[in-house]
Structures are given as C-alpha cells and as structure tokens.
XYZ file of C-alpha atoms in Angstrom:
583
model
C 83.974 56.106 36.564
C 83.174 59.794 36.956
C 84.381 61.908 34.095
C 86.679 64.876 34.473
C 83.918 67.216 33.284
C 81.606 66.010 36.096
C 84.339 66.489 38.713
C 85.108 70.018 37.488
C 81.376 70.912 37.412
C 80.891 69.566 40.959
C 83.842 71.594 42.204
C 82.528 74.748 40.467
C 79.123 74.283 42.118
C 80.763 73.737 45.502
C 82.962 76.819 45.075
C 79.900 78.939 44.138
C 78.072 77.720 47.267
C 81.088 78.666 49.440
C 81.142 82.163 47.905
C 77.417 82.730 48.472
C 77.625 81.451 52.057
C 80.630 83.679 52.758
C 78.772 86.742 51.467
C 75.600 86.088 53.526
C 77.418 85.170 56.743
C 79.930 88.018 56.263
C 77.158 90.614 55.967
C 75.436 89.306 59.099
C 78.745 89.165 61.009
C 79.695 92.687 59.923
C 76.375 94.042 61.161
C 76.594 92.129 64.473
C 80.255 93.001 65.076
C 79.665 96.674 64.380
C 76.638 96.721 66.680
C 78.550 94.969 69.478
C 81.583 97.282 69.385
C 79.294 100.314 69.138
C 77.441 99.213 72.291
C 80.744 98.637 74.107
C 82.089 102.026 73.049
C 78.816 103.740 74.018
C 78.936 102.126 77.466
C 82.516 103.317 77.989
C 81.518 106.769 76.745
C 78.652 106.946 79.255
C 80.922 105.788 82.115
C 83.536 108.404 81.237
C 80.886 111.130 80.978
C 79.363 110.117 84.333
C 82.789 110.209 85.993
C 83.525 113.601 84.451
C 80.113 114.892 85.562
C 80.652 113.674 89.150
C 84.138 115.179 89.367
C 83.133 118.546 87.910
C 80.008 118.691 90.109
C 82.223 118.236 93.149
C 84.589 120.940 91.868
C 81.732 123.426 91.371
C 79.844 122.729 94.612
C 83.116 122.517 96.522
C 84.228 126.034 95.636
C 80.759 127.464 96.380
C 80.552 125.626 99.722
C 83.898 127.202 100.593
C 82.339 130.668 100.541
C 78.727 129.894 101.547
C 79.289 130.247 105.298
C 81.583 133.284 105.070
C 78.823 136.020 105.023
C 76.948 134.626 108.125
C 80.238 134.332 110.017
C 81.246 137.891 109.155
C 77.740 139.248 109.914
C 77.964 137.968 113.507
C 81.399 139.460 114.200
C 81.335 142.404 116.584
C 83.944 144.214 114.504
C 81.714 143.979 111.407
C 78.579 145.057 113.323
C 80.520 148.057 114.596
C 81.260 149.135 110.997
C 77.553 149.890 110.446
C 77.055 151.888 113.681
C 76.278 155.569 113.129
C 77.205 156.779 109.661
C 79.640 153.884 109.213
C 83.434 153.969 109.077
C 84.070 153.582 105.312
C 87.870 153.508 105.611
C 87.836 150.762 108.280
C 85.154 148.878 106.328
C 87.282 148.971 103.166
C 90.342 147.731 105.089
C 88.236 144.886 106.513
C 86.829 144.031 103.059
C 90.314 143.950 101.510
C 91.597 141.784 104.377
C 88.756 139.239 104.099
C 88.956 139.193 100.284
C 92.694 138.624 100.342
C 92.560 135.855 102.977
C 89.595 133.995 101.447
C 90.448 134.415 97.758
C 86.990 135.820 96.946
C 86.569 138.037 93.863
C 85.140 140.812 96.068
C 83.815 141.358 99.596
C 81.385 144.235 100.114
C 79.645 145.804 103.116
C 76.280 147.183 101.998
C 73.839 149.523 103.721
C 70.236 148.325 104.227
C 69.162 150.143 101.053
C 71.788 148.279 99.006
C 74.236 151.152 98.607
C 77.898 150.250 99.074
C 79.513 151.255 102.340
C 82.855 149.751 101.273
C 84.189 146.950 99.115
C 87.547 145.436 98.285
C 87.106 146.223 94.566
C 85.391 149.513 93.684
C 85.581 148.572 89.990
C 83.051 145.767 90.411
C 79.936 147.049 88.581
C 76.665 145.233 89.410
C 73.249 146.560 88.420
C 70.785 147.685 91.043
C 68.250 145.045 89.953
C 70.766 142.212 90.448
C 71.862 143.635 93.794
C 68.232 143.959 94.922
C 67.399 140.358 94.029
C 70.437 139.247 96.080
C 69.570 141.340 99.146
C 65.856 140.467 99.412
C 66.622 137.067 100.949
C 69.354 138.607 103.107
C 66.912 141.154 104.518
C 64.544 138.313 105.471
C 67.206 136.618 107.610
C 68.074 134.003 104.986
C 71.297 133.466 103.049
C 70.976 135.353 99.804
C 72.499 133.698 96.773
C 72.462 134.881 93.190
C 74.382 134.317 89.942
C 75.423 137.714 88.594
C 76.915 139.141 85.435
C 78.839 142.354 86.034
C 78.749 145.311 83.739
C 82.177 144.393 82.309
C 81.065 140.829 81.522
C 82.491 138.977 84.515
C 80.419 136.061 85.853
C 80.234 135.710 89.620
C 78.126 134.018 92.236
C 77.191 136.109 95.247
C 76.291 135.167 98.820
C 74.770 137.787 101.143
C 73.633 137.814 104.777
C 72.060 140.537 106.873
C 73.924 142.296 109.683
C 71.598 142.973 112.606
C 71.713 144.849 115.870
C 69.152 142.908 117.855
C 66.252 142.454 115.450
C 67.058 145.584 113.442
C 68.695 145.208 110.020
C 71.666 147.581 109.827
C 73.444 146.296 106.727
C 74.517 143.362 104.572
C 77.732 141.391 104.039
C 78.144 140.187 100.427
C 80.831 137.817 99.118
C 81.330 137.489 95.349
C 82.978 134.357 93.973
C 84.433 134.020 90.469
C 84.615 130.769 88.569
C 88.061 131.009 87.001
C 89.371 128.118 89.132
C 86.346 125.932 88.290
C 86.631 126.560 84.562
C 90.387 125.983 84.749
C 89.655 122.566 86.298
C 87.037 121.838 83.637
C 89.513 122.705 80.891
C 91.395 119.491 81.729
C 88.439 117.529 80.325
C 88.473 116.898 76.561
C 84.656 116.944 76.531
C 82.564 120.140 76.634
C 81.451 120.838 80.225
C 78.925 123.627 80.761
C 76.280 125.009 83.114
C 72.896 126.206 81.878
C 70.857 128.565 84.044
C 67.074 128.721 84.174
C 66.971 130.990 81.102
C 68.768 128.405 78.937
C 71.967 130.468 78.797
C 75.389 128.849 79.126
C 76.666 130.520 82.306
C 79.887 128.485 82.758
C 81.840 126.350 80.280
C 85.305 125.046 79.480
C 84.680 126.331 75.955
C 85.213 130.134 76.142
C 83.163 130.783 72.980
C 80.080 129.149 74.574
C 79.935 131.386 77.645
C 76.851 133.642 77.976
C 75.427 132.189 74.742
C 71.961 130.599 74.467
C 72.500 126.861 74.295
C 69.932 126.627 71.512
C 72.333 128.558 69.271
C 75.147 126.108 70.016
C 73.379 122.744 69.687
C 70.361 121.201 68.049
C 68.352 118.160 69.134
C 66.677 115.874 66.610
C 64.933 113.042 68.471
C 67.605 111.534 70.693
C 70.477 112.764 68.494
C 72.263 115.958 69.544
C 74.657 117.955 67.399
C 76.787 120.774 68.770
C 78.957 123.415 67.204
C 82.726 123.763 67.835
C 84.185 126.590 65.768
C 83.040 126.034 62.179
C 82.363 122.314 62.734
C 79.119 120.609 63.807
C 79.757 117.393 65.764
C 77.424 114.603 66.978
C 77.273 114.253 70.760
C 75.620 112.629 73.769
C 74.469 114.803 76.642
C 74.593 113.798 80.319
C 73.330 116.277 82.907
C 72.769 116.715 86.624
C 70.426 119.191 88.319
C 71.989 121.566 90.857
C 68.751 122.358 92.720
C 70.061 124.974 95.150
C 71.682 126.907 92.315
C 68.771 126.423 89.886
C 71.344 125.249 87.339
C 71.972 122.185 85.219
C 75.504 120.840 84.813
C 76.047 119.105 81.457
C 78.799 117.005 79.901
C 78.791 116.511 76.136
C 80.623 113.508 74.740
C 81.660 113.243 71.117
C 79.786 110.378 69.425
C 82.148 110.127 66.482
C 84.176 107.358 68.210
C 80.932 105.290 68.193
C 80.774 105.436 64.413
C 84.451 104.547 64.188
C 83.969 101.611 66.591
C 80.979 100.396 64.598
C 82.956 100.588 61.372
C 85.974 98.819 62.885
C 83.765 96.078 64.365
C 82.008 95.512 61.051
C 85.279 95.435 59.106
C 86.921 93.023 61.546
C 83.936 90.657 61.609
C 83.623 90.786 57.820
C 87.328 90.111 57.407
C 87.168 87.162 59.797
C 84.285 85.609 57.834
C 86.062 86.414 54.579
C 89.178 84.638 55.832
C 87.132 81.623 56.874
C 85.398 81.589 53.482
C 88.742 81.889 51.750
C 89.964 78.971 53.804
C 86.982 76.863 52.778
C 87.467 77.902 49.182
C 91.114 76.915 49.397
C 90.180 73.618 51.019
C 87.873 72.828 48.099
C 90.635 73.614 45.648
C 93.100 71.524 47.648
C 91.413 68.292 46.657
C 91.642 69.265 43.026
C 95.325 70.213 43.111
C 96.675 67.920 45.850
C 99.628 66.589 43.919
C 100.622 70.022 42.646
C 100.407 71.401 46.159
C 102.593 68.627 47.540
C 105.212 69.392 44.901
C 104.938 73.095 45.628
C 105.285 72.435 49.371
C 108.346 70.280 48.786
C 109.909 73.015 46.677
C 109.046 75.627 49.304
C 110.601 73.437 52.019
C 113.841 73.217 50.040
C 113.912 76.992 49.530
C 113.189 77.515 53.215
C 115.987 75.183 54.233
C 118.408 77.033 51.988
C 117.224 80.361 53.385
C 117.692 79.092 56.971
C 121.246 78.040 56.171
C 121.982 81.461 54.691
C 120.397 83.284 57.630
C 122.278 81.061 60.092
C 125.582 81.867 58.402
C 124.755 85.586 58.390
C 123.757 85.417 62.062
C 127.007 83.651 62.937
C 129.000 86.345 61.134
C 126.983 89.053 62.891
C 127.596 87.455 66.296
C 131.324 87.268 65.545
C 131.339 90.943 64.530
C 129.441 91.919 67.687
C 131.856 89.917 69.831
C 134.806 91.723 68.247
C 133.104 95.084 68.740
C 132.444 94.267 72.411
C 136.122 93.358 72.887
C 137.151 96.608 71.208
C 134.805 98.594 73.448
C 136.198 96.899 76.555
C 139.727 97.692 75.454
C 138.722 101.285 74.725
C 137.125 101.594 78.183
C 140.287 100.193 79.764
C 142.416 102.682 77.838
C 140.025 105.459 78.886
C 140.329 104.473 82.559
C 144.120 104.437 82.268
C 144.091 107.804 80.502
C 141.846 109.251 83.214
C 144.189 107.939 85.922
C 147.199 109.405 84.095
C 145.322 112.678 83.678
C 144.622 112.779 87.421
C 148.321 112.128 88.136
C 149.316 114.771 85.595
C 146.996 117.243 87.257
C 148.593 116.540 90.624
C 152.095 116.985 89.212
C 150.950 120.200 87.513
C 149.678 121.452 90.860
C 153.018 120.522 92.479
C 154.851 122.427 89.754
C 152.609 125.434 90.338
C 153.397 125.323 94.067
C 157.081 124.489 93.673
C 158.401 128.045 94.087
C 156.472 128.598 97.313
C 157.372 125.123 98.621
C 161.053 125.774 97.843
C 160.787 128.885 99.983
C 159.180 126.790 102.751
C 162.178 124.443 102.712
C 164.823 127.184 102.348
C 163.632 129.148 105.383
C 163.966 126.219 107.859
C 167.306 125.218 106.293
C 168.677 128.745 106.743
C 167.390 128.783 110.318
C 168.982 125.368 111.005
C 172.309 126.679 109.656
C 172.068 129.736 111.922
C 171.133 127.670 115.011
C 173.975 125.204 114.261
C 176.597 127.980 114.013
C 175.289 129.537 117.227
C 175.392 126.162 118.965
C 179.111 125.724 118.081
C 179.954 129.084 119.591
C 177.783 128.393 122.626
C 179.576 125.044 123.174
C 182.877 126.835 123.123
C 181.522 129.087 125.855
C 180.173 126.075 127.738
C 176.537 127.367 127.616
C 174.909 123.944 127.546
C 171.345 125.178 128.262
C 171.405 127.535 125.294
C 172.802 124.771 123.077
C 169.980 122.451 124.209
C 167.452 125.169 123.382
C 168.921 125.647 119.887
C 168.891 121.874 119.264
C 165.230 121.745 120.292
C 164.420 124.462 117.782
C 166.383 122.618 115.102
C 164.344 119.463 115.916
C 161.095 121.399 115.518
C 162.210 122.792 112.135
C 163.245 119.306 110.993
C 159.831 117.948 112.051
C 158.127 120.694 110.113
C 160.173 119.923 106.985
C 159.505 116.184 107.445
C 155.748 116.800 107.673
C 155.816 118.930 104.525
C 157.879 116.246 102.772
C 155.426 113.534 103.807
C 152.512 115.617 102.504
C 154.298 116.110 99.175
C 155.092 112.385 98.917
C 151.516 111.400 99.795
C 150.054 113.909 97.343
C 152.295 112.825 94.451
C 151.662 109.089 95.011
C 149.239 107.410 92.618
C 145.939 106.945 94.462
C 144.133 103.669 94.935
C 140.584 103.037 93.755
C 139.083 101.820 97.022
C 136.432 103.815 98.912
C 136.534 103.674 102.695
C 135.653 105.801 105.734
C 138.005 108.790 106.111
C 138.125 111.870 108.337
C 138.087 115.143 106.391
C 139.858 117.479 108.826
C 143.350 115.818 108.529
C 142.938 115.705 104.737
C 142.205 119.445 104.671
C 145.201 120.028 106.989
C 147.423 118.160 104.525
C 146.066 120.154 101.564
C 146.617 123.431 103.449
C 150.206 122.414 104.267
C 150.807 122.159 100.501
C 148.935 125.286 99.431
C 149.608 127.746 102.280
C 153.165 128.587 101.160
C 151.901 129.776 97.767
C 149.026 131.673 99.422
C 151.361 133.326 101.951
C 153.694 134.367 99.142
C 150.716 136.068 97.408
C 149.679 137.841 100.635
C 146.532 135.727 100.992
C 145.197 134.703 104.428
C 143.627 131.231 104.687
C 141.133 130.820 107.545
C 140.525 127.265 108.745
C 138.808 126.182 111.961
C 138.191 122.420 111.940
C 134.928 121.462 113.727
C 134.688 118.792 116.404
C 132.759 115.510 116.118
C 132.301 115.675 112.346
C 131.239 112.240 110.981
C 133.518 110.290 108.701
C 132.794 110.289 104.965
C 133.200 107.721 102.195
C 136.230 108.461 100.002
C 139.963 108.125 99.500
C 142.499 110.211 101.397
C 144.896 110.914 98.519
C 142.180 111.678 95.954
C 140.277 113.956 98.371
C 143.546 115.739 99.160
C 143.933 116.460 95.450
C 140.354 117.855 95.337
C 141.064 120.356 98.122
C 144.483 121.280 96.697
C 142.822 122.065 93.343
C 140.027 124.119 94.948
C 142.389 126.137 97.191
C 144.870 126.729 94.338
C 141.979 127.897 92.133
C 140.952 130.333 94.883
C 144.553 131.651 95.059
C 144.590 132.023 91.241
C 141.241 133.856 91.350
C 142.501 136.434 93.872
C 145.584 136.961 91.690
C 148.530 139.255 92.329
C 146.745 142.105 94.070
C 148.889 141.545 97.212
C 146.146 140.660 99.670
C 143.158 138.356 99.860
C 141.151 136.015 102.012
C 140.178 132.353 101.680
C 137.887 130.572 104.159
C 137.819 126.762 104.367
C 134.990 125.253 106.447
C 133.302 121.915 107.142
C 129.694 121.359 108.180
C 127.040 118.630 108.343
C 123.385 118.858 107.241
C 120.308 117.267 108.848
C 120.637 114.126 106.718
C 124.200 113.503 107.848
C 125.885 114.595 104.600
C 129.133 116.568 105.023
C 129.756 119.817 103.120
C 133.286 121.176 102.618
C 133.261 124.828 101.475
C 136.076 126.909 99.957
C 135.206 130.653 99.800
C 137.369 133.447 98.361
C 137.049 137.194 97.949
C 138.178 137.195 94.329
C 136.148 138.438 91.357
C 133.955 135.304 91.298
C 132.667 133.382 88.270
C 130.421 135.111 85.721
C 126.955 133.718 85.010
C 127.876 132.786 81.429
C 130.861 130.724 82.639
C 129.147 129.136 85.673
C 127.744 126.191 83.673
C 131.122 125.389 82.066
C 133.619 125.499 84.945
C 133.502 121.713 85.487
C 133.957 120.851 81.803
C 137.371 119.497 80.728
C 139.820 122.036 79.257
C 137.619 125.026 80.104
C 139.629 127.857 81.701
C 139.467 131.621 82.079
C 143.171 131.887 82.961
C 145.717 133.439 80.639
C 147.682 131.279 78.211
C 150.298 129.216 80.044
C 148.547 129.484 83.425
C 146.494 126.310 83.203
C 144.724 123.952 80.790
C 141.379 123.741 82.593
C 141.344 120.177 83.894
C 141.643 120.798 87.667
C 137.946 121.306 88.413
C 136.957 118.578 85.930
C 139.265 116.099 87.714
C 137.985 117.198 91.127
C 134.362 116.814 90.009
C 135.041 113.326 88.653
C 136.778 112.248 91.884
C 133.875 113.456 94.040
C 131.317 111.734 91.766
C 133.258 108.472 92.187
C 132.673 108.818 95.937
C 128.903 109.319 95.446
C 129.106 113.087 96.083
C 128.957 116.274 94.016
C 130.598 119.711 93.674
C 128.518 122.853 93.233
C 129.433 126.479 92.481
C 127.755 129.296 94.411
C 128.276 132.984 95.060
C 130.323 133.554 98.216
C 129.427 135.943 101.005
C 133.040 137.174 100.711
C 132.229 138.520 97.255
C 133.943 135.853 95.168
C 133.190 132.209 94.418
C 132.200 129.397 96.762
C 132.832 125.762 95.856
C 130.878 123.266 97.973
C 131.930 119.593 98.074
C 129.092 117.342 99.273
C 130.105 113.879 100.502
C 128.075 111.033 101.992
C 128.792 110.351 105.628
C 129.359 106.797 106.796
C 126.369 107.078 109.155
C 123.925 108.193 106.412
C 125.129 105.407 104.098
C 124.642 102.843 106.854
C 121.097 104.123 107.581
C 120.217 103.966 103.869
C 121.461 100.373 103.697
C 119.334 99.389 106.701
C-alpha cells in the first residue's frame, strides 16, 4: 500500500510539472498571440492608409482638373483675344477677370502681357515674384499649358495654370488661373492621420497639419531603417508612411499612420494568450488537487448547493414582491392617465364655456336686436290687418320668419359649440366650421368695431378632424385676434383657407393688432401663459387649440402677418393626402 508521504510527494512533483509547462507554453503563446494581433492590426492600418491615400489623391487631382482646361478655353475666346489688341483695355480685362474668378471659384484670374507684366487681374493684392511668373509663362509661350506651384509674397500657396493667347501664330498675351488649396486641405482635415504633399525640394507644400506647411520634411520626421518617427507638437510619434507619386505635378502625396495601435495590439494579444494559457494551467493544477481533496470538495459543493438554493428562494421572493409593486405602479399610472384625460376634456369644456361667457354680451345684443325687430313687425302687422293691407302683413311675416331663422341658426351654433365633443376623427369640410365659428364671434367683433373678412374658397379638400373641436379652435383664434386689437374702435381680421402642393390644408387667421413679441413667441402655446391683463384670461385657449390640432395630426404655427399683427396658421391633413400616404 502506498504511503501518504509517497502520494503527497507524487502530487507535488506533478504540480511542479504543471507549473513549468504553463510557464513555457504561456510565454510561447504570449509571443505568438502578440505577433498575430500585431500583423492583423498592421494589415488594417495599411488598408486604411491606402483608402485615405486614394480618396485624398482624387480630391487633389479633382480640384486641379477642374481648373486645368480653363486657361486654354479662355485663350481661344474672341472677347479675351480682343482684350490684348492695341494697348489693351485694362478696365474691361479686369471686369472679365473678376467675372471668371467669381464664376469658377479660382483664387485669381490674370491677363498677362507677353513680357509677363499684368494687364489686369481679379486680385491686385496677389504678389508673385518675377522668377516664379517667368517659370510659369515659359511653357505658355511655347504653346503648351504652363503649370507651376507658387508661394506668394504673403505666404499663400497656389497652383497656377497658364496658356498663351495668340493672334494667328503671334503671341499677344497669357491667361493665368491661380488655384488655392483651402478646399483640399479642409477635406484632408477630416482624416485623423497626417496627410501631406512634398515637392521636389523635400518641402511640405500641402498638409492637414498647419504647423507642417512650408517646412522641410526632414525637420518633421526621422527615418531609422524602416521605422519612421514624426513630430506632432512637442511629441514624437512612431508612424508608417504610404505615398503615391503625382508625376504631372512633380509631387509626392503621403499618408502617415500612427503605429502606436500596433504596440497596443501586440500587448493585448500577448496578454490574452498568456491569460488563456494561465487559465488552462490553473485548471490543470486544480484538476490535480481535485483528486487529493475529492471528499472535501464534494462536501463543499453540497454546502454551496444548499446556500444557492436558499439564495434562489430569497431572490424569487424578492422578485415576486418587485413584480407586485410594478403591477401596482402600472395600475396607478393608468388611473393617473385616465384622470389626466378626463381633466383635459374638462379643461377643453371649461375653455369653451369661458369663450361663451366672453362672447355673451355681444351674443345677447345679437338676440335682442331681432327680438326688438320682431316686436316692431308684429305691432305693425296688427295695425296693417286692421287696415286690411294683407300684402304688407305678408311682407312683415316674411321678415319675422327670416329673423327667427337667424336666431335659430345662432342658437344651434351655440348649442353645438357648448356640447361636449366626441373623440372620433373623420372627414370634415372646413368652410362650414369656419362659418359657424364666425357666427359666434362676429357679434363681439362688430361691437368692437372690427371687420372680419372671410371668402371661402371652392373645391377645398376635406380634412381629418372633428367638427365641434375644430369649431372651438377657430373660435379661440378669432377671439384672440379680437382681444389683440383691443378697444381702439376699429380693426381688421382676415380668415382664409388654402391648400399646398402636398394636399395639406392651411387655415389662417390674420389681424392688424400689435402682434406677438419675439420673446413671447415661443411661449404662446404653453398652458397658462398670457399677456392679457388680470381677469381677462388664464392663458389656456391657445394651449387647448394646439392640443386639439395635434390630436388630428396637424399643427399650429405663429407668424408675422402682412396686416402688421399676428398670423396663426392651422395645418391639417387632407383626406386625399392621408389616403395617398396609406397606399
């Protein structure tokens, strides 16, 4: 029988072997994992740099190609050739240069004499040395397209194209177009990597790093073997360079990519691989120990299972209590929403009754006038009957009938307006609804000396809404217009309907009152906001109207009216546009 000492020594030897194996394999895995992730990251870095290089090359060559053909085209125009005839018309040449520069977007357009002196240019403050100008015009004088990268005296970098203007075979001048690179560098600035152009002298001519421009690249970066390090501010960063030759420009376009992510990827790969091997080694180590402490582990597992079961019961009870609490909260929220809907409906009804109270004096006058007229016509009819003037009596009765019909219509409008509205949305015609609202609001407007203009259009499409609720909207808007004009004794309100190209219907209410100030314009549709004096309103009319229109899928907007006051526009969806959207 093997002794306990032998078993313990065997297990110690086995555990030591597991530890040594874990260390060796972990080191190899860390190296391999780091190398693999570094290669993957480097490949992605190269792909991103190549894509950036291709895009920025297209941006640079694209903007230069835009202007390359402009000098030859201008040089063959009769109007340009005529500028160089005789002593040259400098004023007309400058006008032409400004026109071409403005239409093409070039930095400058210049008309030059054969000796290189400037006949006219769009920008007289565009200093270029004689040597640079001469190098540009040599090719132009030989019948070729001159092209040259230039640095102006004030430090601007431009690229110039030039072409000779000829009368027959005789050179009479040059057309030069100067292109700046602000748009190109603005496009390059979207790239997180340094993008730059090096000319044949090794100078950075263009770059998305402003501090690099017109600096020798050797002062910005250093190359040690295949490693490149470049300077950004006070920091020196490792980078990879990818370039493309621009043969026609004698330039090289470069993209520098930061290599620091490669080091991070290598480190992450090594750590992950090492941790994986470490976990496997720990598992093997634990497996070795398991044989030694099997009984203890079984007891520990049984104890853990009991604790887990108790914890599950406690969590289940807590979850059940939480669910019950959430269910109660949901019920409370539903009840609160129901109370809110009822309160909103009562608020709408209260607003309507408040509007009726506001109009009551004028409406009373509207009823009293026909009643007084009916009394007068009735008394006259009695006397006319006594005189046996039947035709006159019939005429008086007809007038009485008309007055009664008028009072009945006004009564129906009041009854319809005061009735609690339904919640359904259906096709309605706006013109009769506006007529009904005007029947209720005109008496108050007439009493204030205000003229309401209303010309209903023909063939206006139906809209989605509710007749009673829309009537309240227009009553509120017209009453607000009357309140805005005030007691000055005269005023004008215009109510109009129109339809836009998409089939939506706009109902406009304009007034010639003082209007709404800019600081109050954003608050007019908020509840309980009002600019009226105390006792003249609580500020819920426009809020109610806005809510009603939103329920119909529309909106209300405030604008400045051509009459000088405010304009409220109610936009509603037409039935036809809703049907087309559904299809």
